[in-house]
Structure formats: C-alpha cells, structure tokens
Short mmCIF file of C-alpha atoms (C1' of nucleotides) in Angstrom, two decimals:
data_model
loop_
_atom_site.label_atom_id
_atom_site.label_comp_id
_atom_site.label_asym_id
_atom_site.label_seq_id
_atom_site.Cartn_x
_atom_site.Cartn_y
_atom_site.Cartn_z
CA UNK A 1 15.01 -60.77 -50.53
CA UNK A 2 18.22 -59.86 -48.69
CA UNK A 3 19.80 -62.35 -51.50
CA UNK A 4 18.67 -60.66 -54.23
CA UNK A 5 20.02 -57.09 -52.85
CA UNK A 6 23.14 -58.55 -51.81
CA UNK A 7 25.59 -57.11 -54.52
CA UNK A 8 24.08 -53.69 -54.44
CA UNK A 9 24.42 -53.32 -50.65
CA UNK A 10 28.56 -54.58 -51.39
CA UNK A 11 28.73 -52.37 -54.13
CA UNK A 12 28.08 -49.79 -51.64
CA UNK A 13 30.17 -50.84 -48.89
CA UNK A 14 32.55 -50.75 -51.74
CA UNK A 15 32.05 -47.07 -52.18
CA UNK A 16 32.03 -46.27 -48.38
CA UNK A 17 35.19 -48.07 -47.76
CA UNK A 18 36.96 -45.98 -50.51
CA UNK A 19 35.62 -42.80 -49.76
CA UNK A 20 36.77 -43.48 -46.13
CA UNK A 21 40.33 -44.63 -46.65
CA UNK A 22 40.59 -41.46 -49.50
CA UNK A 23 40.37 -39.27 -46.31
CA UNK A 24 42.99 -41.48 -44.29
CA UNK A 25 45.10 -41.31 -47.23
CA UNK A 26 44.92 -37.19 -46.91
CA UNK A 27 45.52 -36.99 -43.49
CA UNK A 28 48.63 -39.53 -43.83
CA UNK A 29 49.44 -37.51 -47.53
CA UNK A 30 47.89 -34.39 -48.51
CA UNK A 31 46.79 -35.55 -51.28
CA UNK A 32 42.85 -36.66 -51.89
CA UNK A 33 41.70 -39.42 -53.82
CA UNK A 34 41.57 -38.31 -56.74
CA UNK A 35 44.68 -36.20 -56.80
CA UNK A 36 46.35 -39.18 -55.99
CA UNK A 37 44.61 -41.43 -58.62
CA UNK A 38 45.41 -38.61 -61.10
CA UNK A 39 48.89 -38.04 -60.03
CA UNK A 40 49.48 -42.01 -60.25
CA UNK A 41 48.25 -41.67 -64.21
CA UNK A 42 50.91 -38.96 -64.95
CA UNK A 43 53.58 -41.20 -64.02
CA UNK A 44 52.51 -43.96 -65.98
CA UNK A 45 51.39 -42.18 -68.97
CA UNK A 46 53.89 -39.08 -69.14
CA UNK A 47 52.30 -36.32 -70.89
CA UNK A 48 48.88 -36.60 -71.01
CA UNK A 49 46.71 -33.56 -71.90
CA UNK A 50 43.88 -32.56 -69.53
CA UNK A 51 41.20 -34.64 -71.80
CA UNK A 52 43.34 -37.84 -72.20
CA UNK A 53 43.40 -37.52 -68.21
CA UNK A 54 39.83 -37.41 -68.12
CA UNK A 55 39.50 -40.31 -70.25
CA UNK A 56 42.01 -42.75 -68.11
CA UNK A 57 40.64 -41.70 -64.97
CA UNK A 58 36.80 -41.91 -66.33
CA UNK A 59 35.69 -38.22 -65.47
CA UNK A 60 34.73 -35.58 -67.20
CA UNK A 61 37.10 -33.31 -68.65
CA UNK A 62 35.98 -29.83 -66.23
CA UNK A 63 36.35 -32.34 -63.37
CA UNK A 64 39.91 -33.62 -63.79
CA UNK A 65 41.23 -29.74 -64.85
CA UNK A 66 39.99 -28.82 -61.45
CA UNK A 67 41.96 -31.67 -60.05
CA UNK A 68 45.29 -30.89 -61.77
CA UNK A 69 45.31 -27.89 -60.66
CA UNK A 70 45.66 -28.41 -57.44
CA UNK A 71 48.30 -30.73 -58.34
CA UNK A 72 50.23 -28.38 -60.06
CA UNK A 73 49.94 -25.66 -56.61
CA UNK A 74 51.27 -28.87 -54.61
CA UNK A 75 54.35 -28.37 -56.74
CA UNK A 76 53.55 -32.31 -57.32
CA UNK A 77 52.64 -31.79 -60.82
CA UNK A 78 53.88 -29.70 -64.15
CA UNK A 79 52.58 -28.61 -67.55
CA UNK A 80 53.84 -27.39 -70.49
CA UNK A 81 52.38 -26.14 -73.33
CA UNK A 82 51.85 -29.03 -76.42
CA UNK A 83 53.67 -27.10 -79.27
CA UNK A 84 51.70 -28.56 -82.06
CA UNK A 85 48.45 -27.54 -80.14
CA UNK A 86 48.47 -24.87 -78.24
CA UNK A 87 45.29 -25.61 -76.73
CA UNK A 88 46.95 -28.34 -74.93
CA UNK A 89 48.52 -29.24 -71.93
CA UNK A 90 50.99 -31.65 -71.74
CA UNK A 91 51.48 -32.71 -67.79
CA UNK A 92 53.60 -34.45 -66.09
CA UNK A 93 54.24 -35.25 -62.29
CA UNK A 94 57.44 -33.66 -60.55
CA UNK A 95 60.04 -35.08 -58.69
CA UNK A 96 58.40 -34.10 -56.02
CA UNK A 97 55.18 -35.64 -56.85
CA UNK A 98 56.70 -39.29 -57.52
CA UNK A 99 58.33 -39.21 -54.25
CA UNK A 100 54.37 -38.05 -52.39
CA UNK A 101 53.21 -41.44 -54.30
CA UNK A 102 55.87 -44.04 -52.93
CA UNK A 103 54.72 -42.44 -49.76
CA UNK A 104 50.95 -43.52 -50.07
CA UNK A 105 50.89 -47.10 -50.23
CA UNK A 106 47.84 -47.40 -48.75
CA UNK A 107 46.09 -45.11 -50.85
CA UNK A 108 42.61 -46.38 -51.97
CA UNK A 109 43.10 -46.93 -55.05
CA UNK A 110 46.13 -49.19 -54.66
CA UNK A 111 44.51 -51.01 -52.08
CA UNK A 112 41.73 -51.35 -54.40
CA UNK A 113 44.05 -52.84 -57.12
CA UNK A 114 46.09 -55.25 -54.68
CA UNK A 115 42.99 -56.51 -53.74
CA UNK A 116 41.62 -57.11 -57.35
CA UNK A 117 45.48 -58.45 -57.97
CA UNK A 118 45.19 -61.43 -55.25
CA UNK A 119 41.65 -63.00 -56.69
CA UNK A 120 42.21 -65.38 -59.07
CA UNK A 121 42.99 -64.49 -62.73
CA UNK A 122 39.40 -66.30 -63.74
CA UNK A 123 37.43 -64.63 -61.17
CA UNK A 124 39.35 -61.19 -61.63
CA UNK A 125 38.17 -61.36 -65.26
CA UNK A 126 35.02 -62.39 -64.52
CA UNK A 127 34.19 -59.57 -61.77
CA UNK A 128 35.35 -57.22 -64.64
CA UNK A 129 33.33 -58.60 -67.30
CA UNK A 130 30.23 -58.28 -64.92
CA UNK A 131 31.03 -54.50 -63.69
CA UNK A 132 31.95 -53.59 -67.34
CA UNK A 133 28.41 -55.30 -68.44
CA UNK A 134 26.39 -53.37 -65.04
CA UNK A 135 28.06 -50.31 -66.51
CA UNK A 136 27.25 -50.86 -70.20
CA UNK A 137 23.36 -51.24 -68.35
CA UNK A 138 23.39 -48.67 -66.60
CA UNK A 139 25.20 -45.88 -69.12
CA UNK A 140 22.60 -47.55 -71.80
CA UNK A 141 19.15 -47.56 -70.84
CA UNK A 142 17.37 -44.14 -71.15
CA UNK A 143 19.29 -43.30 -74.21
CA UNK A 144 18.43 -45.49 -77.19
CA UNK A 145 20.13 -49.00 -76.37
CA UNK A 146 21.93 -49.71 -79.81
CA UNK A 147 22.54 -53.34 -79.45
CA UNK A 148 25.56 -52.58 -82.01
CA UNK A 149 28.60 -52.32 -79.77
CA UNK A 150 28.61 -48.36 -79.47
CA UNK A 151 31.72 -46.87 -80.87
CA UNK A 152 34.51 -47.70 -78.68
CA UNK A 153 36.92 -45.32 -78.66
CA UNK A 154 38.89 -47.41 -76.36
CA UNK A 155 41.30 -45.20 -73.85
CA UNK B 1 49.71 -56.22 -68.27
CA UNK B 2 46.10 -54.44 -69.54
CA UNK B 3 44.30 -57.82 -68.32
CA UNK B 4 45.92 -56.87 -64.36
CA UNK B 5 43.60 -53.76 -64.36
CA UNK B 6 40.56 -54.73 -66.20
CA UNK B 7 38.28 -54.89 -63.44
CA UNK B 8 39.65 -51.46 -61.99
CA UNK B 9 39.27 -49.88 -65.56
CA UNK B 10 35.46 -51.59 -64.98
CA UNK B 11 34.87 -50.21 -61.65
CA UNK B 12 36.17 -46.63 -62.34
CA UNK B 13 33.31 -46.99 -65.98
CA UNK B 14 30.44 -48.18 -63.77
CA UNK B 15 30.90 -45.05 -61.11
CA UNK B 16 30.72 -42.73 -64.13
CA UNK B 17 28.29 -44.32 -65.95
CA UNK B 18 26.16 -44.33 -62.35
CA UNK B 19 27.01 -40.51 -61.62
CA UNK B 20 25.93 -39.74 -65.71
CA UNK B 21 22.50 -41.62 -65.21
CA UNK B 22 22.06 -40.08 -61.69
CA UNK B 23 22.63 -36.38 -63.60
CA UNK B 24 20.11 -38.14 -65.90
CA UNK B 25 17.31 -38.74 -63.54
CA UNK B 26 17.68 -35.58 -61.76
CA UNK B 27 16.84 -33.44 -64.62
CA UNK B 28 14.03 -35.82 -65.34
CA UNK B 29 12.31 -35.73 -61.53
CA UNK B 30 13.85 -33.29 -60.13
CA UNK B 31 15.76 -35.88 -57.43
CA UNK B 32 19.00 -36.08 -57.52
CA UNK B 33 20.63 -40.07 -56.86
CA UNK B 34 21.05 -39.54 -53.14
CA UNK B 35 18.00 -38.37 -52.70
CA UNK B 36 15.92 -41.23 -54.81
CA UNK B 37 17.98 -43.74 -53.25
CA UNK B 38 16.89 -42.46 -49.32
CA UNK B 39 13.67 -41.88 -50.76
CA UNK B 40 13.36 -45.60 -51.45
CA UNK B 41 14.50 -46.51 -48.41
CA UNK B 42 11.76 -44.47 -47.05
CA UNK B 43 8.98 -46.40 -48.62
CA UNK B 44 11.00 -49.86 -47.85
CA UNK B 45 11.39 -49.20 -44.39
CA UNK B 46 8.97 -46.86 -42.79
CA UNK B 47 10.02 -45.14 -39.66
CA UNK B 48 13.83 -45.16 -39.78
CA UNK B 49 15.53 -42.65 -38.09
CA UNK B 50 18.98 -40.79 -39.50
CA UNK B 51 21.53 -42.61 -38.02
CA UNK B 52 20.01 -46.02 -39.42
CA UNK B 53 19.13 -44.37 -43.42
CA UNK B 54 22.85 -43.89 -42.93
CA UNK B 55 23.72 -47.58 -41.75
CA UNK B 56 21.50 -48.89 -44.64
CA UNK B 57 22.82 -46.29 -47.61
CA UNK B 58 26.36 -46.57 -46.41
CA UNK B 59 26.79 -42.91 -45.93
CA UNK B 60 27.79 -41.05 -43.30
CA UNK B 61 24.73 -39.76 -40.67
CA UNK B 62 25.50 -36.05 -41.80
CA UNK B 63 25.60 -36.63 -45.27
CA UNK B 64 22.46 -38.50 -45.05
CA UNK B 65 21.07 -35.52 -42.61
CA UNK B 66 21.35 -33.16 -45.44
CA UNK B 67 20.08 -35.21 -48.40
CA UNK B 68 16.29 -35.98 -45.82
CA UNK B 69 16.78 -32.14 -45.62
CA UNK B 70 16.23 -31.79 -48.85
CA UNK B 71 13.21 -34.62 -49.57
CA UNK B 72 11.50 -32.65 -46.47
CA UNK B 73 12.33 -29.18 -48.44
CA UNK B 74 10.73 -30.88 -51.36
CA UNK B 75 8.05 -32.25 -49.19
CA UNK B 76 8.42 -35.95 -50.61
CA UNK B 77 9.51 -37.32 -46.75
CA UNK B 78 8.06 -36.03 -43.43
CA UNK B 79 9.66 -36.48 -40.03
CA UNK B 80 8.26 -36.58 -36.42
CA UNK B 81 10.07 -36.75 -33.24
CA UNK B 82 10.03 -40.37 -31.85
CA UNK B 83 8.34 -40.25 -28.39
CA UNK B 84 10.15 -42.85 -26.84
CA UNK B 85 13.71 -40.76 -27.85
CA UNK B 86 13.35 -36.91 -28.34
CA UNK B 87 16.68 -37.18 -30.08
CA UNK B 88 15.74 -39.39 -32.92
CA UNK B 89 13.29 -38.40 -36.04
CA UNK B 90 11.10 -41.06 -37.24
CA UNK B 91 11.35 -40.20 -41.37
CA UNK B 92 8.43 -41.21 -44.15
CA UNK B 93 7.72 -40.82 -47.51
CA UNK B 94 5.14 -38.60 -48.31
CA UNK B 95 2.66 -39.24 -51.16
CA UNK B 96 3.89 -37.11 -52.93
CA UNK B 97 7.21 -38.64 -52.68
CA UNK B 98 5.93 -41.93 -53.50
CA UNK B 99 4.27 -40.89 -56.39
CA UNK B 100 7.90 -39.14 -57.22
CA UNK B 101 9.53 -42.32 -57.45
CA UNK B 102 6.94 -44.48 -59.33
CA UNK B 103 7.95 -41.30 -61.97
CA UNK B 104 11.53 -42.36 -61.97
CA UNK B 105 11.84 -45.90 -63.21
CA UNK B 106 15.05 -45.36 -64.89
CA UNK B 107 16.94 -43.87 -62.06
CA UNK B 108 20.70 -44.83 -61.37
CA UNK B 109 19.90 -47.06 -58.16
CA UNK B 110 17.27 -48.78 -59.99
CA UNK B 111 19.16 -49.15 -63.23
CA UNK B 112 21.80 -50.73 -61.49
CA UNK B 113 19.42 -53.44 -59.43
CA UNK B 114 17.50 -54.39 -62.51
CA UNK B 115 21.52 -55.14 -64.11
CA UNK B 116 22.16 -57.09 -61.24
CA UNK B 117 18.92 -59.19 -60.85
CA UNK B 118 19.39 -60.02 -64.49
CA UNK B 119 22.93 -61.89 -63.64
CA UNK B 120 22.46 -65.39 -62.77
CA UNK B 121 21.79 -66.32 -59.34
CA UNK B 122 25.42 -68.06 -59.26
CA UNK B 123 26.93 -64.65 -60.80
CA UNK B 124 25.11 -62.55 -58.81
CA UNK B 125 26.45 -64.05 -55.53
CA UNK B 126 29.80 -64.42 -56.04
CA UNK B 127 30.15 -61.03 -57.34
CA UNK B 128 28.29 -59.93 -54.22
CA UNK B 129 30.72 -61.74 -52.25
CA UNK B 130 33.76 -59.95 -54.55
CA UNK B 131 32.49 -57.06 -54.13
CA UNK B 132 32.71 -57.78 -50.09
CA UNK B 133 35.55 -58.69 -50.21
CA UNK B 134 37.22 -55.75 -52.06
CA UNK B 135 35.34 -53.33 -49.27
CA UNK B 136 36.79 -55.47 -46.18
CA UNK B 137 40.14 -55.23 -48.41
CA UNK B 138 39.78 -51.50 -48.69
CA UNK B 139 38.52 -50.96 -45.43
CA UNK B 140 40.93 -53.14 -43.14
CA UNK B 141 44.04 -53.14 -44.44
CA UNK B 142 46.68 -49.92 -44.15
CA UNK B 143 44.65 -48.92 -41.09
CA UNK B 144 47.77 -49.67 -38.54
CA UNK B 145 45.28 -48.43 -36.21
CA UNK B 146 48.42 -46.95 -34.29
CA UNK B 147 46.51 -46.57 -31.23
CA UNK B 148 45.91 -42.88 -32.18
CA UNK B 149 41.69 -41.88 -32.77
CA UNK B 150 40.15 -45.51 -33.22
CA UNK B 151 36.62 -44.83 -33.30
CA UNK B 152 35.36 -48.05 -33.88
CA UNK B 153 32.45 -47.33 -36.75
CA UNK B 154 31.10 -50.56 -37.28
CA UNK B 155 27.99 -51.04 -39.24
"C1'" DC C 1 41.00 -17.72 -97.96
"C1'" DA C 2 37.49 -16.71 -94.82
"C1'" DT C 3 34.37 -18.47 -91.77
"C1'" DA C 4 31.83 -21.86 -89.51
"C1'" DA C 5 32.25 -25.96 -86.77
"C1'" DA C 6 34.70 -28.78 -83.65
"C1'" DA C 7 37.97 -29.60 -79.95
"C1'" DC C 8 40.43 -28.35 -75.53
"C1'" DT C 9 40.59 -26.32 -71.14
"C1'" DA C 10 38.58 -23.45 -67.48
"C1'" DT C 11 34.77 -21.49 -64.48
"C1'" DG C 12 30.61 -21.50 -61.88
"C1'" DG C 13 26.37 -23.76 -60.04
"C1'" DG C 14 24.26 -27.05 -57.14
"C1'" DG C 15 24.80 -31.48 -54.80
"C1'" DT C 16 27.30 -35.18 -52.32
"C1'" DC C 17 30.68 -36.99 -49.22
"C1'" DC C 18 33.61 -37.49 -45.07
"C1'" DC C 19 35.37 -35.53 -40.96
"C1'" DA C 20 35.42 -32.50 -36.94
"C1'" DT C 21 32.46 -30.28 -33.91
"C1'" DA C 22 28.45 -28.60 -31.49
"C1'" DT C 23 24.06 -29.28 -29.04
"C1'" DA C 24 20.45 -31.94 -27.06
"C1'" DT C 25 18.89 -36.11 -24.96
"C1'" DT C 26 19.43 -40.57 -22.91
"C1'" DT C 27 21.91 -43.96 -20.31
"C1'" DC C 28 25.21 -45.37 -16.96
"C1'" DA C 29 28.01 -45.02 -12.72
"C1'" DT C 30 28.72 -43.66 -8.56
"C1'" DA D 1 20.02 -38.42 -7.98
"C1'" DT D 2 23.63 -36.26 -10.34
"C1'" DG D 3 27.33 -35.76 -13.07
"C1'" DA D 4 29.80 -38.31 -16.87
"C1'" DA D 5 29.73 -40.89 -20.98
"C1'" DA D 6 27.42 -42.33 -24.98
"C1'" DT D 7 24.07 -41.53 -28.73
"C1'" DA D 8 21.41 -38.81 -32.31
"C1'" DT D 9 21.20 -35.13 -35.35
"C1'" DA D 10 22.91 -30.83 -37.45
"C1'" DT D 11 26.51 -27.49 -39.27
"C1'" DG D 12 30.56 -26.00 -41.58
"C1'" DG D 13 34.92 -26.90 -44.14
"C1'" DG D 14 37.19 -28.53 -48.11
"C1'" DA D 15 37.15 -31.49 -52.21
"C1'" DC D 16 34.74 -33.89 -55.88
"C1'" DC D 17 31.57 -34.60 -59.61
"C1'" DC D 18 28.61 -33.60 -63.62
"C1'" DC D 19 26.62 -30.24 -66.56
"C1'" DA D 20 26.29 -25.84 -68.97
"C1'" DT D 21 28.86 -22.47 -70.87
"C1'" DA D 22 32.72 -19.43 -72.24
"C1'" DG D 23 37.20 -18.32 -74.45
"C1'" DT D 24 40.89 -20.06 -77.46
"C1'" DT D 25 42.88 -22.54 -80.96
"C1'" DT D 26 42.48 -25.88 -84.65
"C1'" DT D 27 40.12 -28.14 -88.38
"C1'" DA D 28 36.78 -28.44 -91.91
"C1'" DT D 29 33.91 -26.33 -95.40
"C1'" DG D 30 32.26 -23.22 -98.98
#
DNA sequence: CATAAAACTATGGGGTCCCATATATTTCAT
DNA sequence: ATGAAATATATGGGACCCCATAGTTTTATG
C-alpha cells in the first residue's frame, strides 16, 4: 500500500527539494549545484585532477570536466598542469571562488549535510548503511551480482 | 570526521548508481527512467492529467509535459481531452506501453522498490520518515521567503 | 626500443530538470 | 454577464548527466 511506497515517494521529495533549492542557490549565487558541490571539493581536497573529482563527487569523469570548466570561466576555479603527468590537471579553487562558497550557506548540499549532521549519530549511520545497501542493489542487479564484495577502490 | 559524511557519500552513490541503471534500462527498452517511471504511473492510476503525474513523480508539470510527449511519440500512452475541463488531458497507457514495461523488470524505479521492500518493515519506515525529513530540511530552511516571489507550490 | 594497451580529459548526442513565460480555459467577483 | 484572477499545459533557456568516442600521454609488453 501507501506504506509500502512510502520511502520511494521521500526519496523523491528528496530529489525535488534539492533540485529546487540548487536553483535558489543560483539565483542567490551564480553558481549551480553542482558547480557548487564541485567547487566545495577543491577546497577540501586541493589539487584534485578531473577524474579524482569525478570520483568524490560520484559522476562520471566527461560530466565533472564539463562542470570545471565553467568553474574555471567564473574565475572561481584554477588548473595547472600535473608535471609528472601531463595528462593531468591539477585544480584548485581561487580566492575568488572560496569567498562565492562562504556566500552560499544555504546551498543544497550543505543544507543536505546539516540536516544529516543533527540526526542522531546511530540513526545517521544507519540511514547510510541502508542508502549505501539500496545503492549496492540497485548498481548490482542486471550485471552479474558477485556476492564477493566487488573491488572497492574506495575514494 | 569520514563517519560525519557517510550518509552524504551514500546518497551522492545511490543517485549514480540510479542514473547508471536508468542508462541501463534505456538501452534495453528503449525508455529512458523518466519515462518508465510516468509510464507506471500510467497503468497505476488511469486517467491522470499532467499537472497531477507531476504531483505524484515529484517533477515539475513541464518536465513531466515533455517526458508524456515522448511515451505518446512512442505510442506507449494516449491522451484525450477531459470533457468536463478542455484544459486538462486525461493520459493512459497504451498496450503497447504496458506490454513495454512488463519487458523492463530491471529498470531503475523498480530496482530501487524491490531494495526497499526487502528492508524490514521497521527499517523501511524510519528511513521513509529520514528521508522526509531531509526533504522538509532541504526544502524549508534558507528560504527567508523575503517577501519577494512566494509562490506557494505545495504538493 | 617500439608498439600496443591503458589512462586522462574533452566533445557531442539525446534526455531530464527547473524556472520563466505564453496561451487557452475555467472560475470568481463585481 | 464580463472582465480579472487562477489553473492547466506547452515552449524555450541554460545546466546536468551518462555514454560513446576521440586525442594525448603514460605504462606495459614483446
């Protein structure tokens, strides 16, 4: 019944929500979402190349590039060249950028983290047990479900 | 701390591991995720107009408007003008689309239903009511409202 | 050492999403 | 009854997302 479908009708109010305070968030910042979500990861994690990006932020690769490069024609974001690989980029955000961030703190994704912050440590790691265990469900079936751990490659 | 952002890590890996199996089923039926999710609505709930496949898909009425667009293109949905409202399209699955669907077990909506009727009944609520919670979080908060456009959007 | 294979980033295709707007129809006030 | 306000759907803009693929550079292999 309505029971039964209750977590997949909140998982998409979820979504809504966050898609809808992204585009507050833009109006108020000029930033989107996920510039903002990226932008957020350079400042934590100084000099990650376009694939480590991917990686923290859980896109692909050709999706994040697209991203960054907006951030870098905001001026909000740098790269340099990774000497030892000159495939790479290593990026970083710009004075400029860190100063756009302390001015979004209502930006979806933080709201979506304070929010996760205030439950209580034993439901916080149970609601990420259960979304990492959905995900592992949904990522798994379709393609052969090895019930050895796949290869974790942890980020 | 790593264990503070667990369940946002989670959240971020079950979106792409829903988009992946979405890209999944698409190639497989020829539907993409939006469009087998409305679909199903379809067959649930016979007769719905736009603006209320939009209320129960959490999506805006013109995104939804496009993605029927498509099932009618594909001729899996039909529409007909509601006689008691000229505005309004009463929306159907066709056969054909119903037969679609039974040929897409492992689709991304689906996947992620079976996941959740597999939790316990005690699990499965309170990360219904989590999830709830996060959206009202996400949704309410920030929004200072300051008088400015306040179209109230409830649903 | 030369070459094939793998890794990294970028581009383009087709879809989705929200918002702002436009048009048609219905409902509400006066 | 008539004009105004609200409701329903559609269109276009700009960004995102995944996948396929291409161009470089690096690593592995014979």
């Amino acid at each position: 019944m309505a029971e039964r479908e209750a977590a997949l009708v909140a998982w998409r109010h979820l979504l809504h929500a966050v898609r809808r305070r992204e585009r507050l968030a833009e109006q108020k910042t000029g930033l989107t979402g996920a510039q903002l979500f990226a932008l957020r990861q350079l400042v934590t994690y100084p000099g990650v190349t376009i694939g480590e990006l991917g990686r923290l932020t859980s896109t692909d690769a050709s999706s994040i590039s697209v991203v960054v490069s907006r951030l870098l024609d905001k001026g909000v974001a740098q790269r340099v060249r990774d000497p030892l690989d000159q495939r790479r980029w290593r990026l970083h955000a710009t004075e400029a950028g860190v100063a756009r961030l302390e001015r979004a703190p209502d930006s979806a994704d933080l709201l979506l983290a304070d929010a996760i912050a205030t439950l209580p440590a034993k439901s916080r790691s149970t609601l990420a047990r259960q979304l990492e265990a959905l995900a592992e469900a949904v990522e798994g079936t379709g393609q052969p479900v090895n019930e050895e751990q796949r290869k974790a490659t942890r980020d």
